[in-house]
XYZ file of N, CA, C and O in Angstrom:
864
model
N -11.857 23.746 5.389
C -11.852 22.340 4.873
C -12.972 20.947 4.753
O -12.369 20.847 6.481
N -13.747 20.977 4.263
C -15.264 20.252 4.685
C -15.307 18.799 3.723
O -16.192 17.882 3.813
N -14.483 18.465 2.225
C -14.529 17.627 1.835
C -13.216 17.568 0.743
O -12.564 18.370 1.080
N -13.165 16.373 0.246
C -11.417 16.250 -0.514
C -10.282 17.099 0.115
O -9.208 16.320 -0.420
N -10.528 16.594 0.935
C -9.217 17.376 1.977
C -7.467 15.986 2.295
O -9.034 14.303 2.647
N -7.150 16.037 2.657
C -5.997 14.675 2.715
C -4.816 15.233 3.864
O -4.719 16.466 3.830
N -4.376 14.569 5.088
C -4.241 14.966 6.041
C -3.154 15.194 6.596
O -3.395 12.991 6.777
N -2.118 14.892 6.049
C -0.384 14.390 6.976
C -0.462 14.566 7.942
O 0.163 15.400 7.730
N -0.298 13.561 9.114
C 0.982 13.733 10.377
C 2.380 13.213 10.334
O 1.962 11.924 10.045
N 3.010 14.016 10.380
C 4.090 13.683 10.767
C 4.821 14.366 12.628
O 4.867 15.426 12.857
N 4.973 13.452 13.692
C 5.788 13.792 14.765
C 7.343 13.096 14.676
O 7.524 12.258 14.264
N 7.831 14.201 14.626
C 9.281 14.116 14.803
C 9.958 14.299 16.394
O 8.629 14.567 17.999
N 10.831 14.250 16.920
C 11.815 14.312 17.976
C 11.883 15.905 18.499
O 12.348 15.968 19.790
N 11.632 16.577 17.865
C 11.498 17.771 17.997
C 12.908 18.377 17.458
O 14.007 17.989 16.883
N 13.341 19.834 18.193
C 14.303 20.670 18.175
C 15.458 19.974 19.063
O 15.384 20.015 19.655
N 16.302 19.887 18.032
C 17.647 19.401 19.043
C 18.178 20.172 19.059
O 18.975 22.148 18.446
N 19.635 20.478 20.388
C 20.413 21.469 20.443
C 21.284 21.932 19.387
O 22.451 22.441 19.552
N 22.046 20.876 18.509
C 23.403 21.178 18.474
C 22.773 19.489 17.078
O 22.179 18.642 17.176
N 23.193 19.093 16.141
C 23.310 18.669 14.725
C 23.538 17.010 16.023
O 25.104 16.575 16.502
N 23.212 15.860 15.355
C 23.718 14.428 15.166
C 22.618 13.305 15.444
O 21.797 13.833 15.461
N 22.874 12.220 15.425
C 21.931 10.982 15.623
C 21.163 10.205 17.617
O 20.606 10.018 17.210
N 22.020 10.958 17.908
C 21.308 10.992 19.327
C 20.450 11.172 19.696
O 20.746 12.953 19.567
N 19.707 10.844 19.993
C 17.593 11.314 20.259
C 17.876 12.330 21.783
O 17.090 12.934 21.631
N 18.921 11.973 22.731
C 19.162 12.581 23.923
C 19.857 14.667 23.591
O 18.974 15.289 24.465
N 19.622 14.830 21.975
C 19.904 15.879 22.039
C 18.973 16.733 21.073
O 18.462 17.768 21.093
N 17.538 16.621 21.377
C 16.662 15.768 21.019
C 15.214 16.690 22.767
O 14.825 15.954 23.501
N 15.713 18.294 22.967
C 15.726 18.418 24.397
C 14.549 19.331 24.447
O 14.328 20.084 26.166
N 13.266 19.870 23.694
C 12.095 20.865 23.909
C 11.560 20.343 23.246
O 9.926 20.436 23.860
N 10.867 18.278 23.726
C 9.919 17.801 23.252
C 9.868 17.024 21.495
O 9.874 17.856 20.913
N 8.761 16.832 21.214
C 8.230 16.284 20.043
C 7.435 17.238 19.113
O 6.661 18.460 20.063
N 7.302 17.613 17.865
C 6.736 18.227 16.990
C 5.830 17.734 16.849
O 6.261 16.725 15.407
N 4.305 17.961 16.390
C 3.487 17.355 15.342
C 3.594 18.697 14.418
O 3.095 19.539 14.140
N 3.349 17.681 12.928
C 3.255 18.506 11.881
C 2.045 17.948 11.031
O 2.106 16.847 11.006
N 1.745 18.885 11.338
C 0.064 18.759 10.490
C -0.056 19.280 8.652
O -0.139 20.763 8.920
N -0.206 18.561 8.231
C 0.495 19.084 6.963
C -0.968 18.604 6.163
O -2.271 17.677 5.980
N -2.347 19.934 6.152
C -4.098 19.946 5.387
C -4.157 19.956 3.849
O -3.174 21.296 3.580
N -4.159 19.136 3.018
C -4.445 20.024 1.375
C -5.762 19.370 0.676
O -5.592 18.392 1.002
N -6.463 20.123 0.114
C -7.362 19.465 -0.965
C -6.130 18.608 -2.193
O -5.880 19.115 -3.299
N -6.896 17.493 -2.286
C -6.520 16.254 -3.074
C -7.319 14.999 -3.187
O -7.713 14.401 -2.299
N -7.537 15.378 -4.088
C -8.088 13.654 -4.988
C -7.726 12.491 -4.851
O -6.543 12.707 -4.576
N -7.658 11.572 -5.040
C -7.298 10.426 -5.777
C -6.287 10.204 -6.283
O -6.026 11.294 -7.343
N -5.227 9.406 -6.224
C -3.860 9.945 -7.069
C -3.686 9.334 -7.845
O -2.921 9.243 -8.570
N -4.406 7.997 -8.428
C -4.124 7.140 -8.887
C -5.278 6.898 -10.110
O -7.166 7.591 -8.918
N -5.813 7.222 -11.205
C -6.287 7.104 -12.265
C -7.088 5.435 -12.625
O -7.097 4.373 -11.752
N -8.842 5.751 -12.973
C -9.779 4.390 -12.533
C -9.428 4.144 -13.968
O -9.803 2.480 -14.224
N -8.619 3.819 -14.758
C -8.892 3.093 -16.264
C -7.671 2.423 -15.963
O -7.685 1.620 -16.836
N -6.458 2.058 -14.515
C -5.952 0.930 -14.516
C -4.128 0.904 -14.557
O -4.197 2.243 -15.425
N -3.460 0.806 -13.780
C -1.989 1.285 -13.440
C -1.424 0.299 -14.697
O -1.259 -1.213 -14.257
N -0.056 1.109 -14.404
C 0.555 -0.129 -15.512
C 2.052 -0.262 -13.952
O 2.961 0.668 -14.064
N 2.711 -1.209 -14.129
C 4.170 -1.655 -12.659
C 4.888 -1.950 -13.823
O 4.713 -2.899 -15.417
N 6.507 -1.811 -13.020
C 7.548 -2.944 -13.115
C 8.057 -3.226 -12.233
O 7.654 -2.433 -11.213
N 8.860 -4.289 -11.995
C 9.750 -4.654 -11.005
C 10.745 -4.141 -10.848
O 11.351 -4.052 -11.675
N 10.860 -3.276 -9.702
C 12.025 -2.974 -9.324
C 13.020 -3.707 -8.682
O 12.815 -4.644 -8.421
N 14.258 -3.283 -9.311
C 15.816 -3.807 -8.245
C 16.008 -3.926 -7.370
O 16.481 -4.013 -6.371
N 15.230 -1.859 -7.035
C 15.222 -2.055 -5.402
C 14.575 -2.939 -4.352
O 13.426 -3.043 -4.841
N 14.901 -3.709 -3.459
C 13.919 -4.820 -2.673
C 13.163 -3.981 -1.150
O 14.481 -2.908 -0.976
N 12.343 -4.731 -0.901
C 11.765 -3.940 0.136
C 12.972 -5.067 2.067
O 13.183 -6.234 1.503
N 13.789 -4.135 2.370
C 14.657 -4.261 3.700
C 13.626 -6.039 5.044
O 12.214 -5.532 5.073
N 14.183 -6.360 5.289
C 13.495 -7.356 5.475
C 13.624 -6.675 7.402
O 14.048 -5.600 7.278
N 12.248 -7.646 8.130
C 12.929 -6.504 9.509
C 13.991 -6.458 10.954
O 13.755 -6.450 12.174
N 15.166 -7.185 9.963
C 16.131 -7.666 11.206
C 17.002 -6.666 10.407
O 18.160 -5.879 10.828
N 16.456 -5.402 8.992
C 17.146 -3.983 9.383
C 16.065 -2.688 9.490
O 16.674 -1.944 9.641
N 14.505 -3.525 9.180
C 14.154 -1.876 9.527
C 12.790 -2.577 8.992
O 12.513 -3.279 7.915
N 11.818 -2.905 10.276
C 10.962 -3.766 10.376
C 10.064 -3.103 9.755
O 9.777 -1.413 10.304
N 8.655 -3.734 8.838
C 8.432 -2.745 7.879
C 7.162 -2.281 8.743
O 6.294 -1.580 8.694
N 6.713 -3.156 10.183
C 5.584 -2.638 11.018
C 5.537 -0.955 12.139
O 4.890 -0.807 11.312
N 6.772 -0.569 11.514
C 7.289 0.865 12.055
C 6.549 1.409 10.749
O 7.546 1.655 9.901
N 6.309 2.808 11.049
C 5.765 3.613 10.549
C 6.330 4.490 10.490
O 6.575 5.776 10.922
N 7.582 4.583 9.526
C 8.299 6.208 9.398
C 8.849 7.074 7.819
O 8.011 6.121 6.787
N 9.660 8.025 8.475
C 9.442 8.478 7.342
C 10.954 8.272 6.527
O 11.642 9.305 5.336
N 11.747 6.888 6.585
C 12.992 6.544 5.764
C 12.256 6.188 4.140
O 12.066 5.070 4.276
N 11.896 7.276 3.978
C 11.687 5.972 2.378
C 12.476 5.816 0.987
O 11.455 5.869 0.202
N 13.717 6.631 1.159
C 14.741 6.654 0.142
C 14.364 5.086 -0.613
O 14.994 5.464 -2.286
N 13.845 4.137 -0.412
C 14.492 2.713 -0.923
C 13.375 2.968 -2.187
O 13.229 2.602 -2.657
N 12.184 3.669 -1.531
C 10.419 3.466 -2.187
C 10.937 4.509 -2.994
O 10.413 4.789 -4.487
N 11.713 5.793 -3.249
C 11.619 6.562 -3.795
C 12.681 6.093 -5.387
O 12.756 6.660 -6.089
N 13.356 5.544 -5.157
C 14.507 5.231 -5.782
C 13.849 4.187 -7.272
O 13.822 4.019 -7.866
N 12.995 2.960 -6.102
C 12.511 2.677 -6.711
C 10.862 3.412 -7.753
O 10.554 3.141 -8.784
N 10.424 4.024 -7.508
C 9.544 5.165 -8.010
C 10.384 5.653 -9.373
O 10.152 6.052 -10.704
N 11.623 6.400 -9.356
C 12.357 6.512 -10.295
C 12.696 5.302 -11.515
O 12.888 5.824 -12.523
N 12.773 4.521 -10.801
C 12.887 3.172 -12.176
C 11.282 3.002 -12.784
O 11.707 2.372 -14.125
N 10.372 2.978 -11.797
C 8.756 3.408 -12.454
C 8.987 4.319 -13.912
O 8.181 4.794 -14.670
N 9.024 5.425 -12.955
C 9.571 7.133 -13.892
C 9.819 6.322 -14.918
O 9.525 6.821 -16.338
N 11.554 6.432 -14.955
C 11.904 6.427 -16.092
C 11.722 4.803 -17.225
O 12.526 4.827 -17.881
N 10.651 4.152 -16.895
C 10.100 3.123 -17.111
C 8.774 3.613 -17.717
O 8.505 2.667 -18.383
N 8.656 4.724 -17.984
C 7.558 4.855 -18.519
C 6.149 4.340 -17.767
O 4.675 4.293 -18.045
N 6.300 3.648 -16.241
C 4.929 3.215 -15.561
C 4.677 3.850 -14.450
O 5.111 4.752 -14.179
N 3.776 3.216 -13.643
C 3.069 4.434 -12.697
C 3.275 4.354 -11.901
O 3.823 4.575 -10.933
N 3.608 2.967 -11.189
C 4.036 2.871 -10.376
C 5.603 1.578 -10.159
O 5.408 1.042 -10.917
N 6.120 1.030 -9.238
C 7.009 0.156 -9.268
C 6.980 -1.151 -8.509
O 6.721 -0.462 -7.228
N 6.473 -2.154 -8.254
C 6.284 -3.203 -7.620
C 7.223 -3.485 -7.012
O 8.196 -3.978 -7.512
N 7.441 -3.898 -5.905
C 8.477 -4.223 -5.211
C 8.902 -4.949 -4.421
O 8.239 -5.665 -3.188
N 10.413 -5.964 -4.753
C 10.393 -7.643 -3.702
C 10.793 -7.530 -2.803
O 11.055 -6.719 -2.142
N 10.285 -8.437 -1.993
C 11.163 -8.947 -0.302
C 12.817 -9.463 -1.096
O 12.961 -9.593 -1.829
N 13.132 -9.533 0.035
C 14.947 -10.601 -0.222
C 15.077 -11.755 -0.138
O 15.614 -12.331 -0.799
N 14.107 -12.414 -0.295
C 13.649 -13.664 -0.863
C 13.230 -13.492 -2.212
O 13.097 -14.512 -2.605
N 13.215 -12.512 -2.982
C 11.807 -12.586 -4.109
C 10.656 -12.985 -4.444
O 10.562 -12.939 -5.259
N 10.163 -12.289 -2.809
C 8.231 -12.233 -3.078
C 8.268 -11.308 -2.849
O 8.436 -10.305 -2.879
N 7.293 -11.204 -3.445
C 6.615 -9.459 -3.354
C 6.199 -9.303 -2.067
O 5.357 -9.499 -1.456
N 6.238 -7.780 -2.011
C 6.365 -6.851 -0.655
C 4.818 -5.976 -1.022
O 4.104 -5.979 -0.249
N 5.434 -5.204 -1.673
C 4.777 -3.953 -2.173
C 4.734 -3.621 -3.247
O 5.958 -3.957 -4.179
N 4.185 -1.661 -3.150
C 4.337 -1.356 -4.252
C 5.303 -0.258 -4.382
O 5.786 0.064 -2.726
N 6.070 0.416 -4.352
C 6.320 1.759 -3.789
C 5.469 3.154 -2.601
O 6.363 3.987 -1.953
N 4.506 2.451 -2.968
C 3.786 3.776 -2.788
C 1.759 2.478 -1.505
O 1.451 2.927 -0.684
N 2.050 1.431 -2.612
C 1.019 0.994 -1.604
C 1.075 -0.758 -1.139
O 2.452 -1.072 -2.152
N -0.232 -1.221 -1.010
C 0.220 -2.736 -0.996
C -0.853 -3.245 -2.295
O -1.454 -3.082 -2.962
N -0.729 -4.763 -2.213
C -0.618 -5.241 -3.364
C -1.568 -7.154 -3.252
O -1.054 -7.759 -2.043
N -2.931 -6.746 -3.819
C -3.336 -8.053 -3.892
C -4.322 -8.505 -5.618
O -4.191 -7.275 -5.988
N -3.969 -9.762 -5.428
C -4.155 -10.579 -6.787
C -5.617 -11.498 -6.866
O -5.499 -11.882 -5.050
N -6.019 -11.578 -7.725
C -7.154 -12.138 -7.543
C -6.949 -13.292 -8.400
O -6.586 -13.166 -9.778
N -7.432 -14.616 -7.460
C -7.295 -15.864 -8.777
C -8.333 -17.087 -8.407
O -9.279 -16.853 -8.119
N -8.573 -17.588 -10.157
C -9.775 -18.287 -9.349
C -10.752 -17.176 -9.888
O -11.964 -17.740 -9.227
N -10.506 -16.455 -10.330
C -12.342 -15.613 -10.536
C -12.712 -15.028 -9.133
O -13.753 -14.161 -8.952
N -12.404 -15.229 -7.361
C -13.182 -15.022 -6.493
C -12.397 -15.508 -5.303
O -12.817 -15.397 -4.034
N -11.280 -15.390 -5.388
C -10.269 -16.025 -3.959
C -9.073 -14.763 -4.518
O -8.387 -14.270 -5.626
N -9.322 -13.419 -3.286
C -8.182 -12.509 -3.375
C -7.184 -12.821 -2.413
O -7.078 -13.858 -0.772
N -5.770 -12.724 -2.975
C -4.524 -13.105 -2.185
C -3.960 -11.995 -1.788
O -3.090 -11.659 -3.105
N -3.885 -11.222 -1.254
C -2.635 -10.405 -0.794
C -1.447 -10.895 0.255
O -0.820 -11.523 -0.084
N 0.447 -10.252 -0.492
C 0.920 -9.921 -0.163
C 1.525 -10.467 1.712
O 0.474 -9.085 1.522
N 2.004 -11.505 1.719
C 2.291 -12.092 3.269
C 2.873 -12.608 3.044
O 3.383 -13.354 2.400
N 3.289 -13.039 4.036
C 3.702 -14.453 5.011
C 3.173 -15.375 6.007
O 2.250 -15.140 6.505
N 2.827 -16.202 5.403
C 1.892 -17.340 5.473
C 2.118 -17.977 6.679
O 1.580 -18.561 7.954
N 3.001 -18.581 6.629
C 4.361 -19.377 7.685
C 4.299 -18.890 8.846
O 4.152 -19.285 9.634
N 4.214 -17.114 9.289
C 4.503 -16.568 10.358
C 3.335 -15.685 10.802
O 3.254 -15.750 12.154
N 2.322 -15.802 9.606
C 0.763 -15.509 10.161
C 1.614 -13.463 10.398
O 0.540 -13.270 10.657
N 3.042 -13.478 9.765
C 2.599 -11.693 10.410
C 3.252 -11.335 8.733
O 3.540 -12.214 7.954
N 3.254 -9.645 8.534
C 3.316 -8.887 7.456
C 5.507 -9.054 7.693
O 5.245 -8.731 8.694
N 5.973 -9.683 6.634
C 7.285 -9.601 6.548
C 8.070 -8.457 5.973
O 8.351 -7.076 6.912
N 8.105 -8.145 4.878
C 8.457 -6.626 4.280
C 7.540 -5.727 3.800
O 8.008 -4.755 3.073
N 6.027 -6.318 3.845
C 5.444 -4.799 3.506
C 4.765 -4.392 5.377
O 4.293 -4.786 6.164
N 4.203 -2.596 5.121
C 4.007 -2.239 6.298
C 2.225 -2.817 6.674
O 1.916 -2.636 5.142
N 1.825 -2.535 7.741
C 0.444 -2.545 7.968
C -0.450 -1.466 7.187
O 0.700 -0.436 7.417
N -0.721 -1.454 6.757
C -2.479 -0.680 6.056
C -3.866 -0.768 6.454
O -4.578 -1.481 6.485
N -3.693 1.395 6.791
C -5.304 1.100 6.679
C -6.317 0.740 6.340
O -7.569 -0.396 6.205
N -6.086 0.876 4.935
C -6.586 0.491 3.758
C -6.260 -0.985 3.471
O -7.829 -1.735 3.137
N -5.797 -1.581 3.455
C -4.887 -3.108 2.918
C -6.006 -3.680 4.104
O -7.044 -4.938 4.276
N -6.459 -3.312 5.936
C -6.572 -3.742 6.771
C -8.692 -3.651 6.622
O -9.057 -4.790 6.574
N -8.844 -3.037 6.225
C -10.548 -2.578 5.765
C -11.056 -3.528 4.259
O -11.909 -3.829 4.315
N -9.834 -3.356 3.374
C -10.364 -4.408 2.017
C -10.904 -5.909 2.771
O -11.506 -6.833 3.118
N -10.133 -6.458 3.876
C -9.638 -7.579 4.707
C -11.432 -7.823 5.262
O -11.998 -9.112 5.430
N -11.438 -6.441 5.738
C -12.762 -5.996 7.075
C -14.044 -6.277 5.950
O -15.760 -7.541 6.213
N -13.941 -6.039 4.429
C -14.937 -5.850 4.132
C -15.146 -7.676 3.391
O -16.385 -7.745 3.055
N -13.918 -8.262 3.064
C -14.334 -9.611 2.461
C -14.162 -10.714 3.166
O -15.223 -11.685 2.877
N -14.392 -10.180 4.332
C -15.134 -11.231 6.299
C -16.327 -11.334 5.813
O -16.673 -11.773 6.211
N -16.949 -9.266 5.742
C -18.256 -9.409 5.765
C -18.954 -9.878 4.470
O -19.888 -10.058 4.529
N -18.620 -9.773 3.547
C -18.785 -10.375 2.349
C -18.602 -12.012 1.970
O -19.561 -12.165 0.742
N -17.895 -12.906 2.639
C -17.358 -14.158 2.839
C -16.752 -14.634 1.325
O -17.381 -15.199 0.683
N -16.251 -13.145 1.602
C -15.338 -13.286 0.097
C -13.678 -13.769 0.817
O -13.472 -13.362 1.732
N -13.685 -14.824 0.332
C -12.453 -15.176 0.521
C -10.969 -15.065 -0.150
O -10.323 -14.714 -0.725
N -9.986 -14.420 1.020
C -8.888 -13.606 1.576
C -8.074 -14.683 2.502
O -7.608 -14.456 2.806
N -7.012 -14.789 1.878
C -5.932 -15.661 2.246
C -4.562 -14.926 1.933
O -3.452 -14.799 0.830
N -4.387 -14.211 2.680
C -2.460 -13.921 2.863
C -1.631 -15.265 2.812
O -1.807 -16.264 3.303
N -0.767 -14.386 1.996
C 0.941 -15.746 1.268
C 1.438 -14.855 0.522
O 1.535 -13.925 -0.072
N 2.598 -15.686 0.380
C 3.736 -15.226 -0.109
C 3.642 -15.137 -2.016
O 2.820 -16.353 -1.876
N 3.387 -14.145 -2.314
C 3.219 -14.083 -4.145
C 4.893 -14.322 -5.026
O 5.372 -13.142 -4.532
N 5.160 -14.687 -5.727
C 5.786 -15.047 -6.719
C 5.614 -13.769 -7.887
O 4.378 -13.312 -8.649
N 6.429 -13.523 -8.562
C 5.951 -12.730 -9.740
C 5.489 -13.382 -11.080
O 4.400 -12.906 -11.910
N 5.519 -15.428 -10.534
C 4.679 -15.534 -11.011
C 3.204 -16.351 -11.051
O 2.108 -16.004 -11.676
N 3.052 -15.866 -10.003
C 1.207 -15.221 -8.959
C 0.917 -14.273 -10.149
O -0.189 -14.190 -10.021
N 1.796 -13.663 -10.186
C 1.477 -12.179 -10.355
C 1.043 -11.880 -12.100
O -0.190 -11.986 -12.272
N 1.780 -12.610 -12.501
C 1.724 -12.472 -14.207
C 0.752 -13.047 -13.851
O -0.512 -13.143 -15.663
N 0.290 -14.420 -13.882
C -1.178 -15.456 -14.027
C -1.874 -15.193 -13.195
O -3.514 -15.967 -13.644
N -2.148 -13.789 -12.778
C -3.511 -13.851 -11.121
C -4.539 -13.155 -12.308
O -4.202 -12.783 -14.090
N -6.047 -13.412 -12.076
C -7.018 -12.720 -12.997
C -7.571 -11.485 -12.875
O -7.778 -10.732 -13.557
N -6.968 -10.804 -11.573
C -7.059 -9.634 -11.811
C -5.953 -9.121 -10.549
O -5.435 -10.104 -9.972
N -6.002 -7.717 -10.654
C -4.363 -7.158 -9.130
C -4.983 -6.284 -9.574
O -5.720 -4.637 -9.864
N -5.394 -5.651 -7.965
C -5.332 -4.009 -7.276
C -3.965 -3.833 -6.324
O -3.644 -5.046 -5.997
N -3.826 -2.697 -5.885
C -3.186 -1.617 -5.481
C -4.319 -0.872 -4.158
O -4.769 -0.584 -4.738
N -3.737 -1.056 -2.777
C -4.740 -0.098 -1.940
C -3.584 0.400 -1.278
O -2.234 0.336 -0.970
N -4.293 1.561 -0.875
C -3.933 2.933 -0.161
C -4.469 3.849 0.004
O -5.575 4.388 -0.267
N -3.680 5.116 0.870
C -4.744 6.356 1.724
C -5.764 6.988 1.130
O -6.327 7.467 0.158
N -4.132 7.153 -0.559
C -4.459 8.439 -1.295
C -4.718 7.408 -2.311
O -4.954 8.353 -3.563
N -4.497 6.242 -3.183
C -4.539 5.464 -4.098
C -6.373 5.252 -3.349
O -6.889 4.027 -4.974
N -6.474 4.899 -2.886
C -7.779 4.041 -2.603
C -7.555 2.578 -3.097
O -6.337 1.709 -2.460
N -8.516 2.201 -4.507
C -8.809 0.201 -4.557
C -8.002 0.574 -5.752
O -9.161 1.992 -6.644
N -7.224 0.678 -6.355
C -6.712 1.034 -7.955
C -6.369 -0.567 -8.821
O -5.488 -0.622 -8.418
N -7.100 -0.625 -9.709
C -6.645 -1.433 -10.208
C -5.297 -1.698 -10.650
O -4.727 -0.570 -11.995
N -4.834 -2.564 -11.727
C -2.977 -2.787 -12.203
C -3.798 -3.849 -13.309
O -4.477 -4.793 -13.475
N -3.739 -3.606 -14.632
C -3.906 -4.064 -15.819
C -2.219 -4.616 -16.308
O -2.688 -5.472 -17.662
N -1.164 -3.964 -16.256
C 0.094 -4.706 -16.998
C 1.325 -4.455 -15.614
O 1.371 -3.687 -15.150
N 1.948 -5.839 -15.247
C 3.511 -5.480 -14.272
C 3.990 -5.745 -15.441
O 4.301 -6.869 -16.277
N 5.183 -5.426 -15.829
C 6.889 -5.923 -16.565
C 6.071 -6.446 -18.079
O 6.640 -6.781 -18.750
N 5.302 -5.373 -18.680
C 4.548 -5.105 -20.197
C 4.286 -6.975 -21.044
O 3.341 -6.646 -21.625
N 3.796 -6.929 -18.927
C 2.919 -8.298 -19.428
C 1.220 -8.155 -18.987
O 0.592 -7.415 -18.048
N 0.169 -8.515 -19.923
C -0.926 -7.639 -19.392
C -2.012 -8.706 -18.349
O -1.224 -9.961 -18.286
N -2.040 -8.011 -17.454
C -2.702 -9.682 -16.150
C -4.622 -9.082 -16.104
O -5.483 -8.657 -17.089
N -4.824 -10.630 -16.631
C -6.404 -10.496 -16.912
C -6.459 -10.175 -17.948
O -5.260 -10.828 -19.017
N -7.260 -9.760 -18.178
C -8.917 -9.464 -20.018
C -7.566 -8.254 -20.524
O -8.010 -7.216 -21.537
N -6.502 -7.597 -19.368
C -6.427 -6.254 -19.672
C -7.124 -4.825 -18.907
O -6.403 -4.166 -19.686
N -8.357 -5.360 -18.143
C -9.508 -4.782 -17.970
C -9.253 -4.647 -16.496
O -8.976 -5.767 -16.054
N -10.069 -3.836 -15.955
C -10.401 -4.058 -14.388
C -10.994 -4.900 -14.369
O -12.240 -4.805 -15.579
N -11.131 -5.801 -13.425
C -11.901 -6.506 -13.396
C -12.986 -6.831 -12.356
O -13.459 -5.708 -11.727
N -13.724 -8.143 -12.487
C -15.141 -7.227 -11.804
C -15.239 -7.768 -10.088
O -15.541 -6.931 -9.252
N -13.867 -8.252 -9.906
C -13.851 -8.279 -8.511
C -12.786 -7.398 -7.370
O -13.974 -6.414 -6.519
N -12.441 -6.269 -7.990
C -11.731 -5.479 -8.318
C -12.952 -3.685 -8.400
O -12.858 -3.429 -7.054
N -13.566 -3.940 -9.095
C -15.084 -3.440 -9.046
C -15.837 -3.407 -8.071
O -16.324 -2.253 -7.463
N -16.174 -4.652 -7.306
C -16.739 -4.829 -6.578
C -16.935 -4.479 -5.126
O -17.413 -3.729 -5.053
N -15.207 -4.475 -5.233
C -14.473 -4.663 -3.670
C -14.857 -2.973 -3.994
O -14.558 -1.990 -2.416
N -14.249 -2.423 -5.216
C -14.017 -0.643 -4.927
C -15.117 -0.057 -4.492
O -15.144 1.308 -3.017
N -16.274 -0.504 -4.321
C -17.738 0.291 -4.371
C -17.997 0.221 -3.354
O -18.651 1.008 -2.929
N -17.438 -1.626 -2.534
C -18.025 -1.196 -1.019
C -17.288 -0.519 -0.618
O -17.387 0.196 0.162
N -16.142 -0.630 -0.369
C -14.953 0.367 0.146
C -15.387 1.887 0.123
O -15.852 2.075 1.307
N -15.624 2.263 -1.235
C -16.562 3.570 -1.195
C -17.412 3.727 -0.397
O -18.179 4.862 0.377
N -18.574 2.435 -0.036
C -19.822 2.827 0.616
C -19.623 3.020 1.993
O -19.816 3.966 3.271
N -18.640 1.610 2.714
C -18.292 1.935 3.639
C -17.328 3.530 4.196
O -17.712 3.800 4.912
N -16.506 3.737 3.518
C -15.919 4.980 4.050
C -16.806 6.428 3.396
O -16.246 7.530 4.404
N -17.959 6.218 3.492
C -18.906 7.085 3.294
C -19.819 7.134 4.775
O -20.678 8.085 4.515
N -19.590 6.007 5.244
C -20.686 5.448 6.291
C -19.977 5.432 7.075
O -20.905 5.739 8.673
N -19.137 5.551 7.764
C -17.930 5.271 8.750
C -17.415 5.944 8.685
O -16.729 7.068 8.519
N -16.715 5.946 10.079
C -15.398 7.068 11.188
C -16.189 8.063 12.073
O -17.396 7.839 11.939
N -15.394 8.985 11.978
C -15.958 9.784 12.999
C -16.313 11.428 12.439
O -15.225 11.652 11.698
N -17.089 11.353 12.555
C -17.583 12.751 12.031
C -16.818 15.151 13.148
O -16.999 14.667 13.967
N -16.287 15.157 12.296
C -15.725 16.442 12.329
C -16.415 17.488 13.681
O -17.382 17.545 12.080
N -16.717 17.795 13.770
C -18.289 19.256 14.055
C -17.435 20.491 14.048
O -16.442 20.394 14.937
N -18.015 21.111 13.518
C -17.375 22.913 13.632
C -17.660 23.203 14.585
O -18.902 23.130 15.333
N -16.682 23.551 15.710
C -17.316 24.769 16.508
C -17.303 26.022 16.507
O -16.918 26.737 15.098
């Protein structure tokens, strides 16, 4: 596999001596699962349609979003909502009513045509209900190098509906433009210039950076 490959790593506690939730039952050491498959980006470049899910993202006192875990039931329930509504994905809010992320990706909006606003908690300076992400962080780095204003802040649905542009970021989604949320058109209903610019810059960066894998 030399191109177009996606590798998913999962680390478990390993084989248990019997069933139960006690980690002491895992006495053989951890198990690393490596799933490699040929897989193109999962979102179409023509624009996504989202619905707002009734399922909320938990706060850190319930399940800290900074922990990258496999407990994805609330995301799956939100995705089922999106499927039933004929949407591509579901926008998920935190328990305060602010945007956390979608069921699978991080969220950015563009305001005033030149300012990015990713969802996050401006007051505390840390992500509360959406996990950290490599693609999300890469967009921050691109904005810094290109002198594009990017301000992490709480986003309400009103902010989303009034955005000039909106896009999602994720490993298998890369940068995917959003053209509709809850049957409301975002901007002019097309992929916007800032989304296209950042997507091109992201493609150039990922093509030129990283660790080369050398065949032995």
